[in-house]
mmCIF file of C-alpha atoms in Angstrom:
data_model
loop_
_atom_site.group_PDB
_atom_site.id
_atom_site.type_symbol
_atom_site.label_atom_id
_atom_site.label_comp_id
_atom_site.label_asym_id
_atom_site.label_seq_id
_atom_site.Cartn_x
_atom_site.Cartn_y
_atom_site.Cartn_z
ATOM 1 C CA MET V 6 202.493 308.127 -57.311
ATOM 2 C CA SER V 7 198.702 309.034 -55.880
ATOM 3 C CA ASN V 8 196.587 307.942 -59.113
ATOM 4 C CA GLN V 9 198.514 304.280 -59.009
ATOM 5 C CA PRO V 10 196.159 302.711 -55.981
ATOM 6 C CA PHE V 11 193.319 304.128 -57.942
ATOM 7 C CA PHE V 12 193.967 302.574 -61.169
ATOM 8 C CA LYS V 13 194.861 299.363 -59.294
ATOM 9 C CA ARG V 14 191.660 299.098 -57.301
ATOM 10 C CA LYS V 15 189.703 299.949 -60.273
ATOM 11 C CA TRP V 16 190.521 296.909 -62.493
ATOM 12 C CA VAL V 17 190.605 294.495 -59.392
ATOM 13 C CA GLN V 18 186.631 295.951 -59.277
ATOM 14 C CA ILE V 19 185.994 295.223 -62.928
ATOM 15 C CA GLY V 20 187.854 291.764 -62.648
ATOM 16 C CA LEU V 21 185.754 290.606 -59.815
ATOM 17 C CA ALA V 22 182.617 291.614 -61.518
ATOM 18 C CA ILE V 23 183.350 289.340 -65.268
ATOM 19 C CA GLY V 24 184.497 286.822 -62.641
ATOM 20 C CA VAL V 25 180.702 287.135 -61.190
ATOM 21 C CA ILE V 26 178.969 286.978 -64.488
ATOM 22 C CA THR V 27 181.368 284.363 -65.987
ATOM 23 C CA LEU V 28 179.630 282.228 -62.828
ATOM 24 C CA GLY V 29 176.760 282.828 -63.271
ATOM 25 C CA VAL V 30 176.761 282.161 -66.781
ATOM 26 C CA LEU V 31 178.282 278.783 -66.129
ATOM 27 C CA ALA V 32 175.967 277.836 -63.192
ATOM 28 C CA SER V 33 172.979 278.148 -65.263
ATOM 29 C CA GLU V 34 173.823 276.129 -68.221
ATOM 30 C CA LEU V 35 174.982 273.567 -65.868
ATOM 31 C CA LEU V 36 171.188 273.855 -64.268
ATOM 32 C CA VAL V 37 169.828 273.588 -67.740
ATOM 33 C CA ALA V 38 171.976 270.279 -68.627
ATOM 34 C CA THR V 39 170.907 268.448 -65.443
ATOM 35 C CA ALA V 40 167.247 269.140 -65.706
ATOM 36 C CA PRO V 41 164.931 266.354 -65.497
ATOM 37 C CA THR V 42 162.741 266.033 -68.827
ATOM 38 C CA ALA V 43 159.591 265.379 -68.674
ATOM 39 C CA SER V 44 157.943 262.880 -70.981
ATOM 40 C CA ARG V 45 155.257 263.562 -73.455
ATOM 41 C CA LYS V 46 152.183 261.553 -73.682
ATOM 42 C CA PRO V 47 148.810 261.174 -75.821
ATOM 43 C CA PRO V 48 146.182 263.339 -74.258
ATOM 44 C CA GLU V 49 143.650 260.369 -73.453
ATOM 45 C CA LYS V 50 139.898 260.243 -75.626
ATOM 46 C CA THR V 51 137.044 260.704 -72.588
ATOM 47 C CA ALA V 52 134.268 259.656 -73.868
ATOM 48 C CA ARG V 53 131.137 261.764 -74.080
ATOM 49 C CA LEU V 54 128.425 261.059 -71.224
ATOM 50 C CA VAL V 55 124.759 260.562 -72.944
ATOM 51 C CA THR V 56 121.237 259.638 -71.804
ATOM 52 C CA THR V 57 119.724 256.453 -73.887
ATOM 53 C CA GLU V 58 116.494 255.232 -74.282
ATOM 54 C CA ALA V 59 115.488 251.832 -75.633
ATOM 55 C CA VAL V 60 112.952 251.419 -78.288
ATOM 56 C CA GLU V 61 110.085 249.177 -79.516
ATOM 57 C CA SER V 62 108.278 248.953 -82.869
ATOM 58 C CA GLY V 63 104.054 248.409 -82.569
ATOM 59 C CA ASN V 64 101.228 250.291 -84.022
ATOM 60 C CA TYR V 65 100.370 253.563 -84.082
ATOM 61 C CA ASN V 66 97.501 255.446 -85.488
ATOM 62 C CA VAL V 67 98.271 258.791 -87.039
ATOM 63 C CA SER V 68 97.082 262.060 -84.946
ATOM 64 C CA LEU V 69 96.371 265.169 -86.791
ATOM 65 C CA LEU V 70 95.679 268.555 -85.023
ATOM 66 C CA GLY V 71 93.605 270.976 -86.634
ATOM 67 C CA TYR V 72 91.121 273.905 -85.780
ATOM 68 C CA GLY V 73 87.753 274.835 -87.188
ATOM 69 C CA VAL V 74 84.378 276.703 -85.539
ATOM 70 C CA VAL V 75 81.335 274.911 -83.533
ATOM 71 C CA GLN V 76 78.097 275.448 -85.879
ATOM 72 C CA ALA V 77 75.044 273.773 -85.359
ATOM 73 C CA GLU V 78 74.006 270.330 -87.213
ATOM 74 C CA GLN V 79 70.464 272.268 -88.011
ATOM 75 C CA GLN V 80 69.905 275.913 -87.974
ATOM 76 C CA VAL V 81 66.435 277.492 -88.809
ATOM 77 C CA THR V 82 64.929 281.233 -88.773
ATOM 78 C CA LEU V 83 61.012 280.394 -87.084
ATOM 79 C CA GLN V 84 58.666 282.730 -88.634
ATOM 80 C CA ALA V 85 55.100 283.331 -88.267
ATOM 81 C CA ARG V 86 53.151 282.282 -91.058
ATOM 82 C CA VAL V 87 50.160 283.712 -90.218
ATOM 83 C CA SER V 88 49.253 287.628 -89.112
ATOM 84 C CA GLY V 89 48.393 288.782 -85.633
ATOM 85 C CA THR V 90 49.273 289.903 -82.211
ATOM 86 C CA VAL V 91 51.952 288.007 -80.266
ATOM 87 C CA GLN V 92 49.679 287.157 -77.435
ATOM 88 C CA SER V 93 52.614 285.435 -74.859
ATOM 89 C CA ILE V 94 55.848 283.831 -75.186
ATOM 90 C CA GLY V 95 57.147 280.542 -73.889
ATOM 91 C CA PRO V 96 59.185 280.924 -70.772
ATOM 92 C CA GLN V 97 61.654 277.981 -72.966
ATOM 93 C CA PHE V 98 62.319 281.057 -75.727
ATOM 94 C CA VAL V 99 65.000 282.732 -73.912
ATOM 95 C CA PRO V 100 68.480 283.012 -76.048
ATOM 96 C CA GLY V 101 70.441 280.644 -74.957
ATOM 97 C CA ALA V 102 67.802 278.552 -73.590
ATOM 98 C CA THR V 103 67.355 274.557 -74.216
ATOM 99 C CA PHE V 104 63.937 273.403 -75.928
ATOM 100 C CA LYS V 105 62.351 270.369 -76.416
ATOM 101 C CA LYS V 106 60.507 269.618 -79.843
ATOM 102 C CA GLY V 107 56.653 270.499 -79.499
ATOM 103 C CA ASP V 108 57.815 273.212 -76.958
ATOM 104 C CA VAL V 109 55.443 276.252 -77.567
ATOM 105 C CA LEU V 110 57.509 279.023 -78.066
ATOM 106 C CA VAL V 111 54.645 281.718 -79.630
ATOM 107 C CA GLN V 112 51.197 282.584 -79.024
ATOM 108 C CA LEU V 113 48.885 284.705 -81.436
ATOM 109 C CA ASP V 114 45.795 285.907 -80.820
ATOM 110 C CA ASN V 115 43.518 283.459 -82.281
ATOM 111 C CA THR V 116 40.381 285.245 -82.008
ATOM 112 C CA ASP V 117 39.820 286.101 -85.789
ATOM 113 C CA TYR V 118 40.998 282.818 -86.541
ATOM 114 C CA ARG V 119 38.336 280.681 -84.721
ATOM 115 C CA ILE V 120 35.901 283.074 -86.019
ATOM 116 C CA GLU V 121 37.165 282.323 -89.230
ATOM 117 C CA LEU V 122 36.995 278.495 -88.241
ATOM 118 C CA GLN V 123 33.280 278.824 -86.836
ATOM 119 C CA THR V 124 32.359 280.852 -90.393
ATOM 120 C CA ALA V 125 33.521 277.788 -92.251
ATOM 121 C CA GLN V 126 32.023 275.315 -90.178
ATOM 122 C CA ALA V 127 28.811 276.627 -90.703
ATOM 123 C CA SER V 128 29.330 276.718 -94.426
ATOM 124 C CA LEU V 129 29.998 273.330 -94.261
ATOM 125 C CA ALA V 130 26.692 272.546 -92.401
ATOM 126 C CA GLN V 131 24.762 274.536 -94.693
ATOM 127 C CA ALA V 132 26.575 272.750 -97.943
ATOM 128 C CA GLN V 133 25.762 269.103 -96.344
ATOM 129 C CA SER V 134 21.871 270.415 -95.552
ATOM 130 C CA ASN V 135 21.894 271.249 -99.585
ATOM 131 C CA LEU V 136 23.476 268.097 -100.473
ATOM 132 C CA THR V 137 21.202 266.270 -98.294
ATOM 133 C CA SER V 138 17.969 267.838 -100.257
ATOM 134 C CA GLU V 139 18.900 267.453 -103.391
ATOM 135 C CA GLN V 140 20.135 263.673 -102.865
ATOM 136 C CA GLY V 141 16.338 263.529 -101.738
ATOM 137 C CA ASN V 142 15.025 265.661 -104.705
ATOM 138 C CA GLN V 143 16.923 263.363 -106.518
ATOM 139 C CA VAL V 144 14.709 260.525 -105.373
ATOM 140 C CA VAL V 145 11.735 261.934 -106.587
ATOM 141 C CA ALA V 146 12.981 262.789 -110.160
ATOM 142 C CA GLN V 147 13.574 258.607 -110.502
ATOM 143 C CA SER V 148 10.342 258.220 -109.139
ATOM 144 C CA ASP V 149 8.695 260.511 -111.991
ATOM 145 C CA PHE V 150 10.811 259.278 -114.602
ATOM 146 C CA GLU V 151 9.789 255.783 -113.955
ATOM 147 C CA LEU V 152 6.111 256.420 -114.279
ATOM 148 C CA LEU V 153 6.457 258.421 -117.886
ATOM 149 C CA GLY V 154 7.915 256.036 -119.012
ATOM 150 C CA LEU V 155 9.938 258.284 -121.468
ATOM 151 C CA ASN V 156 12.253 257.798 -123.789
ATOM 152 C CA VAL V 157 15.020 259.952 -124.021
ATOM 153 C CA ASP V 158 18.464 260.262 -124.724
ATOM 154 C CA GLU V 159 21.173 260.321 -121.907
ATOM 155 C CA ARG V 160 22.138 264.212 -121.673
ATOM 156 C CA GLU V 161 18.266 264.498 -120.987
ATOM 157 C CA ARG V 162 17.930 261.814 -118.748
ATOM 158 C CA ALA V 163 20.480 263.379 -116.334
ATOM 159 C CA LEU V 164 18.954 266.855 -116.723
ATOM 160 C CA ILE V 165 15.388 265.148 -115.840
ATOM 161 C CA LEU V 166 17.365 263.491 -113.051
ATOM 162 C CA ARG V 167 18.536 266.319 -111.891
ATOM 163 C CA LYS V 168 22.545 265.215 -111.954
ATOM 164 C CA PRO V 169 23.887 268.364 -112.313
ATOM 165 C CA GLN V 170 22.214 269.889 -109.110
ATOM 166 C CA LEU V 171 23.613 266.614 -107.362
ATOM 167 C CA GLU V 172 27.141 267.667 -108.451
ATOM 168 C CA ALA V 173 27.219 270.413 -107.801
ATOM 169 C CA ALA V 174 25.745 270.215 -104.267
ATOM 170 C CA LYS V 175 28.683 267.723 -103.851
ATOM 171 C CA ALA V 176 31.244 270.037 -104.962
ATOM 172 C CA THR V 177 29.429 273.107 -102.058
ATOM 173 C CA VAL V 178 30.404 270.460 -99.657
ATOM 174 C CA GLN V 179 33.822 269.691 -100.759
ATOM 175 C CA SER V 180 34.706 273.310 -100.984
ATOM 176 C CA ALA V 181 33.218 273.730 -97.640
ATOM 177 C CA GLN V 182 34.937 270.820 -95.804
ATOM 178 C CA ALA V 183 38.005 272.821 -97.444
ATOM 179 C CA GLY V 184 37.392 276.264 -95.802
ATOM 180 C CA VAL V 185 36.954 274.101 -92.583
ATOM 181 C CA GLU V 186 40.355 272.915 -92.831
ATOM 182 C CA ARG V 187 42.399 275.736 -94.157
ATOM 183 C CA ALA V 188 40.666 277.375 -91.131
ATOM 184 C CA LYS V 189 41.739 274.817 -88.285
ATOM 185 C CA VAL V 190 45.490 274.879 -90.350
ATOM 186 C CA ASN V 191 45.808 278.891 -89.470
ATOM 187 C CA LEU V 192 44.498 278.553 -86.032
ATOM 188 C CA ASP V 193 46.617 275.814 -85.814
ATOM 189 C CA ARG V 194 49.340 278.394 -86.818
ATOM 190 C CA THR V 195 48.857 280.624 -84.593
ATOM 191 C CA VAL V 196 50.697 278.505 -81.646
ATOM 192 C CA LEU V 197 54.540 278.071 -82.973
ATOM 193 C CA ARG V 198 56.200 275.148 -81.774
ATOM 194 C CA ALA V 199 59.931 273.879 -81.276
ATOM 195 C CA PRO V 200 60.912 271.785 -85.107
ATOM 196 C CA PHE V 201 63.005 269.538 -82.660
ATOM 197 C CA ASP V 202 65.712 269.646 -79.530
ATOM 198 C CA GLY V 203 67.626 272.695 -79.445
ATOM 199 C CA VAL V 204 69.073 275.983 -78.493
ATOM 200 C CA VAL V 205 67.657 279.442 -78.849
ATOM 201 C CA VAL V 206 69.767 281.437 -80.938
ATOM 202 C CA SER V 207 68.215 284.463 -80.887
ATOM 203 C CA ARG V 208 64.709 285.970 -80.146
ATOM 204 C CA GLU V 209 62.984 288.981 -82.064
ATOM 205 C CA ALA V 210 59.340 288.638 -80.914
ATOM 206 C CA SER V 211 57.894 290.695 -77.999
ATOM 207 C CA VAL V 212 54.611 290.421 -76.947
ATOM 208 C CA GLY V 213 52.150 292.461 -78.145
ATOM 209 C CA ALA V 214 54.049 292.872 -81.765
ATOM 210 C CA GLN V 215 51.749 292.773 -84.480
ATOM 211 C CA VAL V 216 53.627 290.709 -86.775
ATOM 212 C CA SER V 217 52.812 289.324 -89.997
ATOM 213 C CA ALA V 218 53.138 285.965 -92.134
ATOM 214 C CA SER V 219 57.064 285.490 -92.834
ATOM 215 C CA SER V 220 57.912 287.982 -90.146
ATOM 216 C CA THR V 221 61.010 286.523 -87.941
ATOM 217 C CA LEU V 222 60.849 286.057 -84.916
ATOM 218 C CA GLY V 223 63.909 284.231 -83.973
ATOM 219 C CA VAL V 224 66.612 281.891 -85.005
ATOM 220 C CA LEU V 225 66.728 277.948 -83.317
ATOM 221 C CA ALA V 226 69.369 275.652 -83.689
ATOM 222 C CA SER V 227 69.498 271.930 -82.712
ATOM 223 C CA SER V 228 71.408 270.428 -80.074
ATOM 224 C CA LYS V 229 71.267 266.768 -81.167
ATOM 225 C CA ALA V 230 74.670 267.287 -82.672
ATOM 226 C CA TYR V 231 77.280 269.490 -83.304
ATOM 227 C CA TRP V 232 79.123 270.301 -86.835
ATOM 228 C CA VAL V 233 82.737 271.824 -87.515
ATOM 229 C CA SER V 234 84.728 272.410 -90.803
ATOM 230 C CA VAL V 235 88.264 271.919 -89.865
ATOM 231 C CA ALA V 236 90.884 273.541 -91.832
ATOM 232 C CA VAL V 237 93.723 270.364 -92.681
ATOM 233 C CA PRO V 238 96.722 270.879 -94.897
ATOM 234 C CA GLN V 239 96.001 268.677 -97.983
ATOM 235 C CA ALA V 240 99.035 266.735 -97.913
ATOM 236 C CA ASP V 241 98.031 265.444 -94.540
ATOM 237 C CA VAL V 242 94.157 264.606 -95.826
ATOM 238 C CA LYS V 243 95.339 260.900 -96.562
ATOM 239 C CA TRP V 244 96.128 260.176 -93.087
ATOM 240 C CA ILE V 245 92.173 260.750 -92.196
ATOM 241 C CA ASN V 246 89.701 257.885 -92.700
ATOM 242 C CA PHE V 247 85.993 258.843 -94.482
ATOM 243 C CA PRO V 248 82.615 256.996 -94.154
ATOM 244 C CA SER V 249 82.546 253.931 -96.553
ATOM 245 C CA GLY V 250 79.325 252.180 -96.532
ATOM 246 C CA GLN V 251 78.629 251.460 -92.556
ATOM 247 C CA GLN V 252 81.899 252.214 -91.879
ATOM 248 C CA LYS V 253 82.085 255.314 -90.185
ATOM 249 C CA GLY V 254 85.233 257.735 -90.520
ATOM 250 C CA SER V 255 88.004 258.705 -88.482
ATOM 251 C CA THR V 256 86.925 259.284 -84.921
ATOM 252 C CA VAL V 257 87.755 262.693 -83.559
ATOM 253 C CA CYS V 258 88.448 264.489 -80.259
ATOM 254 C CA VAL V 259 87.221 268.022 -79.744
ATOM 255 C CA ASN V 260 88.377 270.220 -77.171
ATOM 256 C CA ASP V 261 88.468 274.501 -76.763
ATOM 257 C CA ALA V 262 91.280 275.694 -77.913
ATOM 258 C CA SER V 263 92.386 276.840 -74.958
ATOM 259 C CA SER V 264 91.368 274.145 -72.786
ATOM 260 C CA ARG V 265 93.605 272.124 -70.905
ATOM 261 C CA GLU V 266 91.036 269.737 -69.733
ATOM 262 C CA LYS V 267 91.854 266.148 -70.403
ATOM 263 C CA GLY V 268 88.567 264.781 -71.534
ATOM 264 C CA CYS V 269 86.944 265.696 -74.532
ATOM 265 C CA HIS V 270 84.113 265.447 -76.685
ATOM 266 C CA LYS V 271 83.980 262.405 -79.420
ATOM 267 C CA GLY V 272 82.668 262.931 -82.986
ATOM 268 C CA TYR V 273 83.867 261.377 -86.051
ATOM 269 C CA VAL V 274 84.820 262.238 -89.782
ATOM 270 C CA LEU V 275 81.788 262.979 -91.799
ATOM 271 C CA SER V 276 82.970 264.337 -95.227
ATOM 272 C CA LEU V 277 86.142 265.912 -96.993
ATOM 273 C CA GLN V 278 84.356 269.017 -98.245
ATOM 274 C CA THR V 279 84.604 270.284 -102.081
ATOM 275 C CA SER V 280 86.353 273.232 -101.644
ATOM 276 C CA VAL V 281 89.600 274.595 -100.102
ATOM 277 C CA GLN V 282 89.985 277.313 -97.780
ATOM 278 C CA ASP V 283 91.778 280.464 -99.295
ATOM 279 C CA ASN V 284 93.901 281.274 -96.641
ATOM 280 C CA GLY V 285 96.779 278.849 -96.744
ATOM 281 C CA ARG V 286 94.888 276.537 -98.991
ATOM 282 C CA GLN V 287 93.753 273.886 -96.905
ATOM 283 C CA ALA V 288 91.499 270.948 -97.325
ATOM 284 C CA GLN V 289 88.104 271.827 -95.032
ATOM 285 C CA VAL V 290 87.243 268.166 -93.211
ATOM 286 C CA LEU V 291 83.236 268.243 -91.940
ATOM 287 C CA ILE V 292 82.949 265.996 -88.360
ATOM 288 C CA GLU V 293 80.441 265.479 -86.718
ATOM 289 C CA ILE V 294 79.753 265.895 -83.009
ATOM 290 C CA PRO V 295 76.559 263.993 -80.848
ATOM 291 C CA ARG V 296 75.243 265.665 -77.925
ATOM 292 C CA THR V 297 76.697 264.399 -74.713
ATOM 293 C CA SER V 298 75.253 263.957 -71.218
ATOM 294 C CA ASP V 299 78.897 263.608 -69.551
ATOM 295 C CA LYS V 300 78.807 266.401 -66.798
ATOM 296 C CA THR V 301 81.971 266.463 -66.539
ATOM 297 C CA LEU V 302 82.925 268.213 -69.587
ATOM 298 C CA GLN V 303 82.821 271.897 -70.407
ATOM 299 C CA PRO V 304 79.465 272.068 -73.150
ATOM 300 C CA LEU V 305 80.229 273.242 -76.651
ATOM 301 C CA LEU V 306 78.700 276.486 -77.868
ATOM 302 C CA LEU V 307 77.605 277.753 -80.786
ATOM 303 C CA ALA V 308 80.806 279.819 -82.594
ATOM 304 C CA GLN V 309 83.355 277.879 -80.284
ATOM 305 C CA TYR V 310 87.117 278.147 -81.730
ATOM 306 C CA VAL V 311 88.045 274.229 -81.206
ATOM 307 C CA LYS V 312 90.711 272.159 -81.727
ATOM 308 C CA VAL V 313 90.233 268.846 -83.183
ATOM 309 C CA ARG V 314 92.377 265.747 -83.113
ATOM 310 C CA PHE V 315 91.563 263.006 -85.587
ATOM 311 C CA GLU V 316 92.527 259.400 -84.885
ATOM 312 C CA GLY V 317 93.694 258.614 -88.451
ATOM 313 C CA ILE V 318 95.041 255.575 -90.281
ATOM 314 C CA GLU V 319 96.978 252.820 -88.348
ATOM 315 C CA LEU V 320 100.677 252.403 -88.743
ATOM 316 C CA LYS V 321 101.855 248.898 -88.188
ATOM 317 C CA ASN V 322 105.352 248.193 -87.275
ATOM 318 C CA VAL V 323 107.021 251.895 -86.649
ATOM 319 C CA PHE V 324 108.789 253.327 -83.990
ATOM 320 C CA LYS V 325 107.255 256.191 -82.066
ATOM 321 C CA LEU V 326 109.988 258.712 -80.989
ATOM 322 C CA ALA V 327 110.380 262.456 -79.594
ATOM 323 C CA PRO V 328 110.923 265.023 -82.379
ATOM 324 C CA SER V 329 114.291 266.113 -80.418
ATOM 325 C CA THR V 330 115.412 262.821 -81.111
ATOM 326 C CA VAL V 331 115.346 262.704 -84.688
ATOM 327 C CA HIS V 332 118.416 265.079 -86.460
ATOM 328 C CA ASP V 333 117.623 266.063 -90.119
ATOM 329 C CA SER V 334 116.193 262.446 -90.811
ATOM 330 C CA LYS V 335 119.136 260.757 -88.495
ATOM 331 C CA VAL V 336 118.888 259.249 -85.000
ATOM 332 C CA TRP V 337 121.719 259.380 -82.398
ATOM 333 C CA VAL V 338 122.302 254.954 -81.451
ATOM 334 C CA ASN V 339 124.554 253.871 -79.036
ATOM 335 C CA ASP V 340 126.807 251.150 -80.465
ATOM 336 C CA ASN V 341 128.599 249.636 -77.903
ATOM 337 C CA GLY V 342 129.946 252.636 -76.573
ATOM 338 C CA GLU V 343 130.108 254.457 -80.196
ATOM 339 C CA LEU V 344 127.959 256.854 -81.480
ATOM 340 C CA ASP V 345 126.075 255.711 -84.773
ATOM 341 C CA ILE V 346 124.677 258.522 -86.840
ATOM 342 C CA ARG V 347 122.546 256.849 -88.660
ATOM 343 C CA PRO V 348 119.768 258.135 -91.298
ATOM 344 C CA VAL V 349 116.325 256.404 -91.115
ATOM 345 C CA ASN V 350 112.995 256.764 -93.123
ATOM 346 C CA ILE V 351 110.334 258.985 -91.320
ATOM 347 C CA ALA V 352 106.884 257.690 -92.334
ATOM 348 C CA PHE V 353 105.055 260.449 -90.283
ATOM 349 C CA ARG V 354 106.198 264.010 -88.808
ATOM 350 C CA SER V 355 104.167 265.775 -86.088
ATOM 351 C CA ALA V 356 104.832 268.606 -83.633
ATOM 352 C CA GLU V 357 104.919 265.730 -81.047
ATOM 353 C CA TYR V 358 106.414 262.792 -82.072
ATOM 354 C CA VAL V 359 107.819 261.063 -85.498
ATOM 355 C CA LEU V 360 107.125 257.289 -86.525
ATOM 356 C CA ILE V 361 109.531 256.148 -88.315
ATOM 357 C CA ASP V 362 109.266 253.076 -90.296
ATOM 358 C CA LYS V 363 112.773 252.114 -91.628
ATOM 359 C CA GLY V 364 116.446 252.099 -90.061
ATOM 360 C CA LEU V 365 115.906 250.927 -86.208
ATOM 361 C CA LYS V 366 115.310 247.674 -84.690
ATOM 362 C CA ASP V 367 113.836 246.551 -81.787
ATOM 363 C CA GLY V 368 116.417 246.572 -78.703
ATOM 364 C CA GLU V 369 118.343 249.476 -79.658
ATOM 365 C CA HIS V 370 119.409 252.426 -77.696
ATOM 366 C CA ILE V 371 119.028 256.106 -79.025
ATOM 367 C CA VAL V 372 120.288 259.072 -77.448
ATOM 368 C CA THR V 373 118.333 261.356 -76.301
ATOM 369 C CA SER V 374 120.600 263.907 -74.996
ATOM 370 C CA ASN V 375 121.588 266.786 -77.018
ATOM 371 C CA LEU V 376 124.983 266.575 -78.380
ATOM 372 C CA GLY V 377 126.959 269.887 -79.179
ATOM 373 C CA SER V 378 128.934 268.241 -82.159
ATOM 374 C CA PRO V 379 128.378 264.844 -82.814
ATOM 375 C CA VAL V 380 130.887 262.988 -84.817
ATOM 376 C CA ASN V 381 130.259 259.312 -86.139
ATOM 377 C CA ARG V 382 131.911 256.563 -83.895
ATOM 378 C CA MET V 383 132.676 258.555 -81.218
ATOM 379 C CA ALA V 384 133.294 257.475 -78.374
ATOM 380 C CA ILE V 385 130.070 257.869 -75.864
ATOM 381 C CA ARG V 386 128.869 256.555 -72.176
ATOM 382 C CA THR V 387 125.697 256.591 -69.955
ATOM 383 C CA ASN V 388 125.385 256.695 -66.358
ATOM 384 C CA THR V 389 124.424 252.909 -66.122
ATOM 385 C CA ALA V 390 122.457 253.768 -62.329
ATOM 386 C CA ASN V 391 120.516 255.742 -64.721
ATOM 387 C CA ALA V 392 119.959 254.446 -67.942
ATOM 388 C CA SER V 393 116.754 252.643 -69.253
ATOM 389 C CA ASN V 394 117.188 249.209 -70.406
ATOM 390 C CA THR V 395 113.653 248.113 -70.645
ATOM 391 C CA PRO V 396 112.176 248.685 -74.293
ATOM 392 C CA THR V 397 109.721 251.242 -74.363
ATOM 393 C CA PRO V 398 106.883 251.513 -77.293
ATOM 394 C CA ALA V 399 107.599 255.233 -77.119
ATOM 395 C CA ALA V 400 111.087 256.105 -76.307
ATOM 396 C CA ALA V 401 111.013 259.372 -75.046
ATOM 397 C CA VAL V 402 107.229 260.202 -75.990
ATOM 398 C CA LYS V 403 105.455 261.930 -73.409
ATOM 399 C CA PRO V 404 102.104 261.167 -73.507
#
């Protein structure tokens, strides 16, 4: 009897638990059934923000960049032409110094050559005196011959009139005159003068040194103009104008290879050399840079490594774009809010700009910003406050 209330309470607890669970399930189903439903909408397409610039065609010269080493237009080795002792050296005969044509660079001791000239002049005077005496003998011989009235042939007549003696005296005078001229030349050669305006490359002469004919005294270079042999890819030679008749070749702008100065030395193309450079098989274009008096420019130096910019052939009605705006021979055009990935024809390409002759029209706006994954006809938009609506001849190309 004592266990009956216990079992009764247990079944009551189990019934209550089942009832609570049942109510929870029913409440959950009711909440799900009466919950509000969200309507699904297709995602809105967002136009990509880009920057654009208008383009306009124009006429542009192809610009090529090459490198080379400065050399003198003329360079000679100064050599002695007679032997002697170096007596003095001109103040201009210093490596790196400039000189004018005719400046005395080296003076040799001329004592022996002055004596030689005096001796030659004395010999000439003696020969002229002998000629005068022989001419007097000719007058006497002619008078005697006419008095005697001899009938002789031409050979005997010449002997009687002393013609061989006269010819010998004349030959002696001519030889003496040549001796004087030779002595004068040797005396003049003791003074070595500059053959042109230029600069001293090196000097090997010293005061007191004994030199002989053909001894090297130094090296001189002309400063009238400089030459540079520029290595140019063979495919780019077609863009360069070479001299023809009275027409000069393409103009060039020359600077030190590491210089950032705005000015440059102006020059022009002289010729296309007949051989190619072994390293890279590049063509060699010879240019000339006339000497300039512009003090604002750094002077060119021999053996200096320089960069040379050629102003080549002019292309007409082309568009000049920055290389970053051309993608594998295609450009991105803003076509009324849609991206038009358009193929174009590249007339010329360099590291600084691209010239396009087909595929674009004046006034069209090209996309200058970078797009990670461009898709043809995708929606694009521009910030109208910053967008450029004015066509520019060289869109996105910095001068």
